[in-house]
């Protein structure tokens, strides 16, 4: 057995966070520091398996001496920094971002969005009934997952997961400009005519429910989706010998979707089409 060489310990960076001296390992982000300190800084586009794109701007914090607010998800902690997470300036920025998002897209299935809107006093309705909205119908062109771009906030997480950061399929990208920008496959074709390999890793990282299992979409439409009634069981995929971990989400004794633990050293939250969607045989009672 080859011995794993010991790595040198990471240096600690000391700075001030909301008036308190804080130490984090070198390379940690301000968001990492906030979470370690128990501070609830909202974020939508940040994911623990992807490099931040700084797209949503909900996690901005105020750094003393900086001209602009800094995205906590990507700004590394530096020695001697003085950071404020809950100033009038940061609250105003977060409130405006939430208002713009909620006035243009459907955040009904975005975890914690409603709570943040209430916390920061956001009023999406103040833009009036004529505010531009996507108002797109869900795209249901396959039996595995649904693309509901009316809920998409253009966080780019699905693009990164499909691209160089994980899958390297490059089936999806951003098309169009300005308000007409959309996540799309090549030539905006049906998913079945694209390069998609149906790994579902884009669903895994989507923060708003714009991408969802067909089973979840159908149950939500029928009013039967109930996460509080679901149990989660992590097991090992039996399709091959790689050893990917699967987390089975079960409601009423039926598997309703499959995810994978992000901290698993084999999958890091990623699966193939068999692991993520090939669970129907488990509950085939014929």
PDB file of C-alpha atoms in Angstrom:
ATOM      1  CA  UNK A   1       0.000   0.000   0.000  1.00  0.00           C
ATOM      2  CA  UNK A   2       1.355   3.393  -0.951  1.00  0.00           C
ATOM      3  CA  UNK A   3       1.590   5.760   1.957  1.00  0.00           C
ATOM      4  CA  UNK A   4      -0.170   9.091   1.535  1.00  0.00           C
ATOM      5  CA  UNK A   5       2.353  11.871   2.205  1.00  0.00           C
ATOM      6  CA  UNK A   6       1.469  14.266   4.962  1.00  0.00           C
ATOM      7  CA  UNK A   7       0.547  17.730   3.781  1.00  0.00           C
ATOM      8  CA  UNK A   8       1.871  20.831   5.533  1.00  0.00           C
ATOM      9  CA  UNK A   9      -0.716  22.479   7.783  1.00  0.00           C
ATOM     10  CA  UNK A  10      -2.646  25.359   6.250  1.00  0.00           C
ATOM     11  CA  UNK A  11      -1.835  28.759   7.641  1.00  0.00           C
ATOM     12  CA  UNK A  12      -4.574  30.664   9.406  1.00  0.00           C
ATOM     13  CA  UNK A  13      -5.738  34.048   8.185  1.00  0.00           C
ATOM     14  CA  UNK A  14      -6.890  36.486  10.858  1.00  0.00           C
ATOM     15  CA  UNK A  15      -9.304  39.301  10.083  1.00  0.00           C
ATOM     16  CA  UNK A  16     -12.292  41.096  11.564  1.00  0.00           C
ATOM     17  CA  UNK A  17     -15.816  39.894  10.815  1.00  0.00           C
ATOM     18  CA  UNK A  18     -18.609  42.102  12.117  1.00  0.00           C
ATOM     19  CA  UNK A  19     -16.277  43.484  14.758  1.00  0.00           C
ATOM     20  CA  UNK A  20     -15.038  40.115  16.018  1.00  0.00           C
ATOM     21  CA  UNK A  21     -11.574  38.685  15.424  1.00  0.00           C
ATOM     22  CA  UNK A  22     -11.905  35.662  13.144  1.00  0.00           C
ATOM     23  CA  UNK A  23      -9.465  33.014  11.971  1.00  0.00           C
ATOM     24  CA  UNK A  24      -9.966  30.800   8.928  1.00  0.00           C
ATOM     25  CA  UNK A  25      -7.615  28.573   6.927  1.00  0.00           C
ATOM     26  CA  UNK A  26      -5.725  30.296   4.139  1.00  0.00           C
ATOM     27  CA  UNK A  27      -7.749  30.173   0.917  1.00  0.00           C
ATOM     28  CA  UNK A  28     -11.123  30.161   2.676  1.00  0.00           C
ATOM     29  CA  UNK A  29     -13.741  32.548   1.314  1.00  0.00           C
ATOM     30  CA  UNK A  30     -15.626  35.142   3.280  1.00  0.00           C
ATOM     31  CA  UNK A  31     -18.717  32.966   2.908  1.00  0.00           C
ATOM     32  CA  UNK A  32     -16.809  30.069   4.480  1.00  0.00           C
ATOM     33  CA  UNK A  33     -15.907  32.349   7.377  1.00  0.00           C
ATOM     34  CA  UNK A  34     -19.492  33.554   7.776  1.00  0.00           C
ATOM     35  CA  UNK A  35     -20.796  30.003   7.908  1.00  0.00           C
ATOM     36  CA  UNK A  36     -18.130  28.973  10.413  1.00  0.00           C
ATOM     37  CA  UNK A  37     -19.183  31.906  12.583  1.00  0.00           C
ATOM     38  CA  UNK A  38     -22.861  30.960  12.315  1.00  0.00           C
ATOM     39  CA  UNK A  39     -23.822  33.985  10.220  1.00  0.00           C
ATOM     40  CA  UNK A  40     -26.668  33.454   7.767  1.00  0.00           C
ATOM     41  CA  UNK A  41     -25.530  35.143   4.564  1.00  0.00           C
ATOM     42  CA  UNK A  42     -27.973  34.362   1.724  1.00  0.00           C
ATOM     43  CA  UNK A  43     -26.697  32.880  -1.530  1.00  0.00           C
ATOM     44  CA  UNK A  44     -28.238  31.298  -4.617  1.00  0.00           C
ATOM     45  CA  UNK A  45     -25.523  30.722  -7.215  1.00  0.00           C
ATOM     46  CA  UNK A  46     -22.881  29.329  -4.834  1.00  0.00           C
ATOM     47  CA  UNK A  47     -22.446  25.558  -4.796  1.00  0.00           C
ATOM     48  CA  UNK A  48     -20.110  23.413  -2.742  1.00  0.00           C
ATOM     49  CA  UNK A  49     -18.999  21.378  -5.779  1.00  0.00           C
ATOM     50  CA  UNK A  50     -18.504  24.225  -8.265  1.00  0.00           C
ATOM     51  CA  UNK A  51     -16.324  27.309  -8.663  1.00  0.00           C
ATOM     52  CA  UNK A  52     -18.477  30.381  -7.915  1.00  0.00           C
ATOM     53  CA  UNK A  53     -19.627  32.500 -10.865  1.00  0.00           C
ATOM     54  CA  UNK A  54     -20.658  35.520  -8.752  1.00  0.00           C
ATOM     55  CA  UNK A  55     -23.908  35.628 -10.702  1.00  0.00           C
ATOM     56  CA  UNK A  56     -26.692  36.182  -8.173  1.00  0.00           C
ATOM     57  CA  UNK A  57     -24.985  38.870  -6.021  1.00  0.00           C
ATOM     58  CA  UNK A  58     -27.176  38.052  -3.027  1.00  0.00           C
ATOM     59  CA  UNK A  59     -24.203  37.210  -0.792  1.00  0.00           C
ATOM     60  CA  UNK A  60     -22.444  40.584  -1.065  1.00  0.00           C
ATOM     61  CA  UNK A  61     -20.677  41.942   2.006  1.00  0.00           C
ATOM     62  CA  UNK A  62     -18.956  45.224   2.779  1.00  0.00           C
ATOM     63  CA  UNK A  63     -15.152  45.237   2.973  1.00  0.00           C
ATOM     64  CA  UNK A  64     -13.614  48.285   4.616  1.00  0.00           C
ATOM     65  CA  UNK A  65     -11.752  50.382   2.069  1.00  0.00           C
ATOM     66  CA  UNK A  66     -13.356  48.721  -0.964  1.00  0.00           C
ATOM     67  CA  UNK A  67     -15.321  50.847  -3.418  1.00  0.00           C
ATOM     68  CA  UNK A  68     -17.860  48.162  -4.220  1.00  0.00           C
ATOM     69  CA  UNK A  69     -19.538  45.382  -2.289  1.00  0.00           C
ATOM     70  CA  UNK A  70     -17.750  42.036  -2.518  1.00  0.00           C
ATOM     71  CA  UNK A  71     -19.353  38.652  -3.295  1.00  0.00           C
ATOM     72  CA  UNK A  72     -18.668  36.580  -0.193  1.00  0.00           C
ATOM     73  CA  UNK A  73     -18.815  33.308  -2.137  1.00  0.00           C
ATOM     74  CA  UNK A  74     -15.623  34.033  -4.093  1.00  0.00           C
ATOM     75  CA  UNK A  75     -13.724  36.730  -2.195  1.00  0.00           C
ATOM     76  CA  UNK A  76     -10.909  35.088  -0.251  1.00  0.00           C
ATOM     77  CA  UNK A  77     -10.292  36.140   3.325  1.00  0.00           C
ATOM     78  CA  UNK A  78      -7.148  38.234   3.671  1.00  0.00           C
ATOM     79  CA  UNK A  79      -5.125  39.178   6.754  1.00  0.00           C
ATOM     80  CA  UNK A  80      -6.247  42.423   8.349  1.00  0.00           C
ATOM     81  CA  UNK A  81      -9.539  42.660   6.477  1.00  0.00           C
ATOM     82  CA  UNK A  82     -12.510  44.304   8.156  1.00  0.00           C
ATOM     83  CA  UNK A  83     -15.749  42.803   6.871  1.00  0.00           C
ATOM     84  CA  UNK A  84     -19.353  43.754   7.630  1.00  0.00           C
ATOM     85  CA  UNK A  85     -22.148  41.404   6.624  1.00  0.00           C
ATOM     86  CA  UNK A  86     -25.272  43.215   7.825  1.00  0.00           C
ATOM     87  CA  UNK A  87     -24.936  46.919   7.050  1.00  0.00           C
ATOM     88  CA  UNK A  88     -27.590  49.143   5.524  1.00  0.00           C
ATOM     89  CA  UNK A  89     -25.633  49.034   2.266  1.00  0.00           C
ATOM     90  CA  UNK A  90     -25.560  45.220   2.089  1.00  0.00           C
ATOM     91  CA  UNK A  91     -29.210  44.922   3.097  1.00  0.00           C
ATOM     92  CA  UNK A  92     -30.242  47.456   0.456  1.00  0.00           C
ATOM     93  CA  UNK A  93     -28.303  45.558  -2.215  1.00  0.00           C
ATOM     94  CA  UNK A  94     -29.753  42.184  -1.234  1.00  0.00           C
ATOM     95  CA  UNK A  95     -33.254  43.622  -1.075  1.00  0.00           C
ATOM     96  CA  UNK A  96     -32.968  45.061  -4.575  1.00  0.00           C
ATOM     97  CA  UNK A  97     -31.531  41.836  -6.030  1.00  0.00           C
ATOM     98  CA  UNK A  98     -34.329  39.788  -4.485  1.00  0.00           C
ATOM     99  CA  UNK A  99     -36.931  42.231  -5.803  1.00  0.00           C
ATOM    100  CA  UNK A 100     -35.537  42.071  -9.332  1.00  0.00           C
ATOM    101  CA  UNK A 101     -35.352  38.284  -9.277  1.00  0.00           C
ATOM    102  CA  UNK A 102     -38.785  37.731  -7.766  1.00  0.00           C
ATOM    103  CA  UNK A 103     -40.404  40.226 -10.137  1.00  0.00           C
ATOM    104  CA  UNK A 104     -39.066  38.479 -13.240  1.00  0.00           C
ATOM    105  CA  UNK A 105     -38.934  34.762 -12.403  1.00  0.00           C
ATOM    106  CA  UNK A 106     -40.885  32.268 -10.307  1.00  0.00           C
ATOM    107  CA  UNK A 107     -39.075  31.663  -6.996  1.00  0.00           C
ATOM    108  CA  UNK A 108     -41.812  29.471  -5.508  1.00  0.00           C
ATOM    109  CA  UNK A 109     -39.598  26.365  -5.437  1.00  0.00           C
ATOM    110  CA  UNK A 110     -36.387  28.176  -4.466  1.00  0.00           C
ATOM    111  CA  UNK A 111     -35.458  27.087  -0.930  1.00  0.00           C
ATOM    112  CA  UNK A 112     -35.585  29.957   1.585  1.00  0.00           C
ATOM    113  CA  UNK A 113     -36.374  32.601  -1.045  1.00  0.00           C
ATOM    114  CA  UNK A 114     -39.659  33.558   0.613  1.00  0.00           C
ATOM    115  CA  UNK A 115     -37.936  33.869   4.000  1.00  0.00           C
ATOM    116  CA  UNK A 116     -35.204  36.092   2.575  1.00  0.00           C
ATOM    117  CA  UNK A 117     -37.738  38.301   0.815  1.00  0.00           C
ATOM    118  CA  UNK A 118     -39.491  38.799   4.149  1.00  0.00           C
ATOM    119  CA  UNK A 119     -36.243  39.262   6.103  1.00  0.00           C
ATOM    120  CA  UNK A 120     -34.928  41.993   3.806  1.00  0.00           C
ATOM    121  CA  UNK A 121     -38.279  43.655   3.216  1.00  0.00           C
ATOM    122  CA  UNK A 122     -38.188  43.062  -0.526  1.00  0.00           C
ATOM    123  CA  UNK A 123     -41.289  44.149  -2.443  1.00  0.00           C
ATOM    124  CA  UNK A 124     -41.245  42.580  -5.925  1.00  0.00           C
ATOM    125  CA  UNK A 125     -44.713  43.943  -6.604  1.00  0.00           C
ATOM    126  CA  UNK A 126     -43.538  47.549  -6.475  1.00  0.00           C
ATOM    127  CA  UNK A 127     -42.462  47.326 -10.119  1.00  0.00           C
ATOM    128  CA  UNK A 128     -46.114  46.993 -11.085  1.00  0.00           C
ATOM    129  CA  UNK A 129     -48.122  44.604 -13.199  1.00  0.00           C
ATOM    130  CA  UNK A 130     -46.214  45.609 -16.331  1.00  0.00           C
ATOM    131  CA  UNK A 131     -42.872  44.354 -15.032  1.00  0.00           C
ATOM    132  CA  UNK A 132     -41.266  42.047 -17.586  1.00  0.00           C
ATOM    133  CA  UNK A 133     -41.538  38.362 -16.701  1.00  0.00           C
ATOM    134  CA  UNK A 134     -40.357  35.260 -18.480  1.00  0.00           C
ATOM    135  CA  UNK A 135     -43.751  33.516 -18.465  1.00  0.00           C
ATOM    136  CA  UNK A 136     -42.425  30.451 -20.277  1.00  0.00           C
ATOM    137  CA  UNK A 137     -44.176  27.119 -20.285  1.00  0.00           C
ATOM    138  CA  UNK A 138     -42.197  24.161 -18.883  1.00  0.00           C
ATOM    139  CA  UNK A 139     -40.360  22.164 -21.522  1.00  0.00           C
ATOM    140  CA  UNK A 140     -41.364  18.519 -21.205  1.00  0.00           C
ATOM    141  CA  UNK A 141     -39.664  16.742 -24.087  1.00  0.00           C
ATOM    142  CA  UNK A 142     -38.378  13.609 -22.356  1.00  0.00           C
ATOM    143  CA  UNK A 143     -39.407  11.193 -19.602  1.00  0.00           C
ATOM    144  CA  UNK A 144     -36.570  11.956 -17.171  1.00  0.00           C
ATOM    145  CA  UNK A 145     -36.479  15.637 -16.313  1.00  0.00           C
ATOM    146  CA  UNK A 146     -38.236  18.934 -16.973  1.00  0.00           C
ATOM    147  CA  UNK A 147     -36.806  22.333 -17.887  1.00  0.00           C
ATOM    148  CA  UNK A 148     -38.903  25.115 -16.378  1.00  0.00           C
ATOM    149  CA  UNK A 149     -37.055  28.255 -17.423  1.00  0.00           C
ATOM    150  CA  UNK A 150     -39.699  30.437 -15.802  1.00  0.00           C
ATOM    151  CA  UNK A 151     -37.789  29.608 -12.592  1.00  0.00           C
ATOM    152  CA  UNK A 152     -34.271  30.105 -13.995  1.00  0.00           C
ATOM    153  CA  UNK A 153     -32.133  32.901 -12.479  1.00  0.00           C
ATOM    154  CA  UNK A 154     -29.177  32.356 -14.870  1.00  0.00           C
ATOM    155  CA  UNK A 155     -26.799  31.280 -12.121  1.00  0.00           C
ATOM    156  CA  UNK A 156     -24.712  29.260 -14.649  1.00  0.00           C
ATOM    157  CA  UNK A 157     -24.381  26.301 -12.274  1.00  0.00           C
ATOM    158  CA  UNK A 158     -25.947  23.885 -14.756  1.00  0.00           C
ATOM    159  CA  UNK A 159     -23.644  25.152 -17.519  1.00  0.00           C
ATOM    160  CA  UNK A 160     -20.583  24.589 -15.341  1.00  0.00           C
ATOM    161  CA  UNK A 161     -21.725  21.141 -14.205  1.00  0.00           C
ATOM    162  CA  UNK A 162     -22.342  20.088 -17.815  1.00  0.00           C
ATOM    163  CA  UNK A 163     -19.099  21.710 -18.981  1.00  0.00           C
ATOM    164  CA  UNK A 164     -15.488  21.700 -17.910  1.00  0.00           C
ATOM    165  CA  UNK A 165     -16.049  21.565 -14.167  1.00  0.00           C
ATOM    166  CA  UNK A 166     -17.658  18.100 -14.196  1.00  0.00           C
ATOM    167  CA  UNK A 167     -19.339  16.319 -17.082  1.00  0.00           C
ATOM    168  CA  UNK A 168     -17.446  17.777 -20.073  1.00  0.00           C
ATOM    169  CA  UNK A 169     -20.469  17.180 -22.306  1.00  0.00           C
ATOM    170  CA  UNK A 170     -21.002  20.882 -23.072  1.00  0.00           C
ATOM    171  CA  UNK A 171     -24.613  20.232 -24.058  1.00  0.00           C
ATOM    172  CA  UNK A 172     -25.962  23.457 -22.563  1.00  0.00           C
ATOM    173  CA  UNK A 173     -24.908  27.095 -22.622  1.00  0.00           C
ATOM    174  CA  UNK A 174     -26.308  30.603 -22.335  1.00  0.00           C
ATOM    175  CA  UNK A 175     -28.024  31.843 -25.485  1.00  0.00           C
ATOM    176  CA  UNK A 176     -29.255  35.358 -26.190  1.00  0.00           C
ATOM    177  CA  UNK A 177     -28.452  38.676 -24.560  1.00  0.00           C
ATOM    178  CA  UNK A 178     -29.907  40.873 -21.861  1.00  0.00           C
ATOM    179  CA  UNK A 179     -33.404  39.933 -20.718  1.00  0.00           C
ATOM    180  CA  UNK A 180     -33.596  37.480 -23.623  1.00  0.00           C
ATOM    181  CA  UNK A 181     -30.677  35.423 -22.269  1.00  0.00           C
ATOM    182  CA  UNK A 182     -31.656  31.790 -21.721  1.00  0.00           C
ATOM    183  CA  UNK A 183     -30.083  28.486 -20.808  1.00  0.00           C
ATOM    184  CA  UNK A 184     -30.388  26.344 -23.920  1.00  0.00           C
ATOM    185  CA  UNK A 185     -28.983  23.374 -25.780  1.00  0.00           C
ATOM    186  CA  UNK A 186     -27.460  23.863 -29.217  1.00  0.00           C
ATOM    187  CA  UNK A 187     -29.848  25.725 -31.565  1.00  0.00           C
ATOM    188  CA  UNK A 188     -32.398  25.661 -28.716  1.00  0.00           C
ATOM    189  CA  UNK A 189     -33.515  22.245 -29.932  1.00  0.00           C
ATOM    190  CA  UNK A 190     -35.502  19.667 -27.944  1.00  0.00           C
ATOM    191  CA  UNK A 191     -33.380  17.945 -25.335  1.00  0.00           C
ATOM    192  CA  UNK A 192     -33.710  14.643 -27.180  1.00  0.00           C
ATOM    193  CA  UNK A 193     -31.949  16.148 -30.220  1.00  0.00           C
ATOM    194  CA  UNK A 194     -29.045  17.578 -28.220  1.00  0.00           C
ATOM    195  CA  UNK A 195     -25.752  16.255 -26.904  1.00  0.00           C
ATOM    196  CA  UNK A 196     -27.278  15.720 -23.436  1.00  0.00           C
ATOM    197  CA  UNK A 197     -26.334  12.367 -21.885  1.00  0.00           C
ATOM    198  CA  UNK A 198     -29.039  12.630 -19.175  1.00  0.00           C
ATOM    199  CA  UNK A 199     -26.635  12.387 -16.255  1.00  0.00           C
ATOM    200  CA  UNK A 200     -28.832  14.835 -14.363  1.00  0.00           C
ATOM    201  CA  UNK A 201     -25.870  16.607 -12.784  1.00  0.00           C
ATOM    202  CA  UNK A 202     -27.444  19.897 -13.849  1.00  0.00           C
ATOM    203  CA  UNK A 203     -30.495  19.029 -11.746  1.00  0.00           C
ATOM    204  CA  UNK A 204     -28.244  18.306  -8.773  1.00  0.00           C
ATOM    205  CA  UNK A 205     -26.857  21.843  -8.723  1.00  0.00           C
ATOM    206  CA  UNK A 206     -29.941  23.843  -9.798  1.00  0.00           C
ATOM    207  CA  UNK A 207     -30.894  26.113  -6.854  1.00  0.00           C
ATOM    208  CA  UNK A 208     -34.398  27.101  -7.947  1.00  0.00           C
ATOM    209  CA  UNK A 209     -36.152  24.020  -9.319  1.00  0.00           C
ATOM    210  CA  UNK A 210     -35.843  25.213 -12.902  1.00  0.00           C
ATOM    211  CA  UNK A 211     -34.488  21.732 -13.587  1.00  0.00           C
ATOM    212  CA  UNK A 212     -36.313  18.916 -11.832  1.00  0.00           C
ATOM    213  CA  UNK A 213     -37.089  15.221 -12.029  1.00  0.00           C
ATOM    214  CA  UNK A 214     -40.158  14.476 -14.124  1.00  0.00           C
ATOM    215  CA  UNK A 215     -41.480  12.572 -11.108  1.00  0.00           C
ATOM    216  CA  UNK A 216     -41.111  15.632  -8.871  1.00  0.00           C
ATOM    217  CA  UNK A 217     -42.648  17.932 -11.479  1.00  0.00           C
ATOM    218  CA  UNK A 218     -45.684  15.667 -11.883  1.00  0.00           C
ATOM    219  CA  UNK A 219     -46.171  15.314  -8.134  1.00  0.00           C
ATOM    220  CA  UNK A 220     -45.939  19.077  -7.593  1.00  0.00           C
ATOM    221  CA  UNK A 221     -48.516  19.599 -10.344  1.00  0.00           C
ATOM    222  CA  UNK A 222     -50.798  17.071  -8.635  1.00  0.00           C
ATOM    223  CA  UNK A 223     -50.223  18.636  -5.216  1.00  0.00           C
ATOM    224  CA  UNK A 224     -48.786  15.434  -3.745  1.00  0.00           C
ATOM    225  CA  UNK A 225     -45.122  16.446  -3.397  1.00  0.00           C
ATOM    226  CA  UNK A 226     -44.292  16.584   0.328  1.00  0.00           C
ATOM    227  CA  UNK A 227     -40.644  16.758   1.345  1.00  0.00           C
ATOM    228  CA  UNK A 228     -41.567  16.594   5.027  1.00  0.00           C
ATOM    229  CA  UNK A 229     -43.000  13.119   4.408  1.00  0.00           C
ATOM    230  CA  UNK A 230     -39.925  11.879   2.557  1.00  0.00           C
ATOM    231  CA  UNK A 231     -37.141   9.736   3.946  1.00  0.00           C
ATOM    232  CA  UNK A 232     -33.584   9.640   2.623  1.00  0.00           C
ATOM    233  CA  UNK A 233     -31.454   6.499   2.465  1.00  0.00           C
ATOM    234  CA  UNK A 234     -27.904   6.473   1.122  1.00  0.00           C
ATOM    235  CA  UNK A 235     -26.730   3.278  -0.557  1.00  0.00           C
ATOM    236  CA  UNK A 236     -24.264   2.144  -3.212  1.00  0.00           C
ATOM    237  CA  UNK A 237     -25.222   2.026  -6.882  1.00  0.00           C
ATOM    238  CA  UNK A 238     -25.314  -1.557  -8.163  1.00  0.00           C
ATOM    239  CA  UNK A 239     -25.007  -0.847 -11.893  1.00  0.00           C
ATOM    240  CA  UNK A 240     -21.195  -1.009 -12.058  1.00  0.00           C
ATOM    241  CA  UNK A 241     -18.121  -1.328  -9.873  1.00  0.00           C
ATOM    242  CA  UNK A 242     -17.255   2.344  -9.455  1.00  0.00           C
ATOM    243  CA  UNK A 243     -19.029   2.546  -6.106  1.00  0.00           C
ATOM    244  CA  UNK A 244     -21.073   5.719  -6.505  1.00  0.00           C
ATOM    245  CA  UNK A 245     -23.240   6.609  -3.534  1.00  0.00           C
ATOM    246  CA  UNK A 246     -26.948   7.167  -4.146  1.00  0.00           C
ATOM    247  CA  UNK A 247     -29.363   8.918  -1.817  1.00  0.00           C
ATOM    248  CA  UNK A 248     -32.868   7.582  -2.388  1.00  0.00           C
ATOM    249  CA  UNK A 249     -35.686  10.024  -1.634  1.00  0.00           C
ATOM    250  CA  UNK A 250     -38.748   7.961  -0.733  1.00  0.00           C
ATOM    251  CA  UNK A 251     -42.344   9.097  -0.264  1.00  0.00           C
ATOM    252  CA  UNK A 252     -45.262   6.739   0.309  1.00  0.00           C
ATOM    253  CA  UNK A 253     -42.933   3.768  -0.188  1.00  0.00           C
ATOM    254  CA  UNK A 254     -41.959   4.989  -3.673  1.00  0.00           C
ATOM    255  CA  UNK A 255     -38.620   6.381  -4.810  1.00  0.00           C
ATOM    256  CA  UNK A 256     -39.389   9.876  -6.094  1.00  0.00           C
ATOM    257  CA  UNK A 257     -35.872  11.027  -6.977  1.00  0.00           C
ATOM    258  CA  UNK A 258     -32.192  10.154  -6.527  1.00  0.00           C
ATOM    259  CA  UNK A 259     -29.338  12.442  -5.496  1.00  0.00           C
ATOM    260  CA  UNK A 260     -25.764  11.814  -4.414  1.00  0.00           C
ATOM    261  CA  UNK A 261     -23.849  13.103  -1.362  1.00  0.00           C
ATOM    262  CA  UNK A 262     -21.646  16.052  -2.283  1.00  0.00           C
ATOM    263  CA  UNK A 263     -18.990  15.012   0.216  1.00  0.00           C
ATOM    264  CA  UNK A 264     -18.599  11.541  -1.291  1.00  0.00           C
ATOM    265  CA  UNK A 265     -15.008  11.141  -2.613  1.00  0.00           C
ATOM    266  CA  UNK A 266     -16.206   9.073  -5.582  1.00  0.00           C
ATOM    267  CA  UNK A 267     -19.120  11.087  -6.924  1.00  0.00           C
ATOM    268  CA  UNK A 268     -18.902  14.574  -5.384  1.00  0.00           C
ATOM    269  CA  UNK A 269     -22.640  14.705  -6.053  1.00  0.00           C
ATOM    270  CA  UNK A 270     -22.380  13.573  -9.674  1.00  0.00           C
ATOM    271  CA  UNK A 271     -23.936  10.467 -11.236  1.00  0.00           C
ATOM    272  CA  UNK A 272     -24.553   8.907 -14.628  1.00  0.00           C
ATOM    273  CA  UNK A 273     -27.948   8.289 -16.223  1.00  0.00           C
ATOM    274  CA  UNK A 274     -28.244   4.826 -14.676  1.00  0.00           C
ATOM    275  CA  UNK A 275     -27.432   5.938 -11.169  1.00  0.00           C
ATOM    276  CA  UNK A 276     -29.724   8.966 -11.188  1.00  0.00           C
ATOM    277  CA  UNK A 277     -32.674   7.749 -13.244  1.00  0.00           C
ATOM    278  CA  UNK A 278     -32.452   3.962 -13.362  1.00  0.00           C
ATOM    279  CA  UNK A 279     -34.323   3.251 -10.147  1.00  0.00           C
ATOM    280  CA  UNK A 280     -37.689   2.179 -11.556  1.00  0.00           C
ATOM    281  CA  UNK A 281     -36.823  -1.531 -11.431  1.00  0.00           C
ATOM    282  CA  UNK A 282     -36.574  -1.308  -7.626  1.00  0.00           C
ATOM    283  CA  UNK A 283     -40.304  -0.700  -7.302  1.00  0.00           C
ATOM    284  CA  UNK A 284     -41.514  -2.700 -10.268  1.00  0.00           C
ATOM    285  CA  UNK A 285     -44.199  -4.905  -8.722  1.00  0.00           C
ATOM    286  CA  UNK A 286     -45.159  -6.811 -11.859  1.00  0.00           C
TER     287      UNK A 286
END
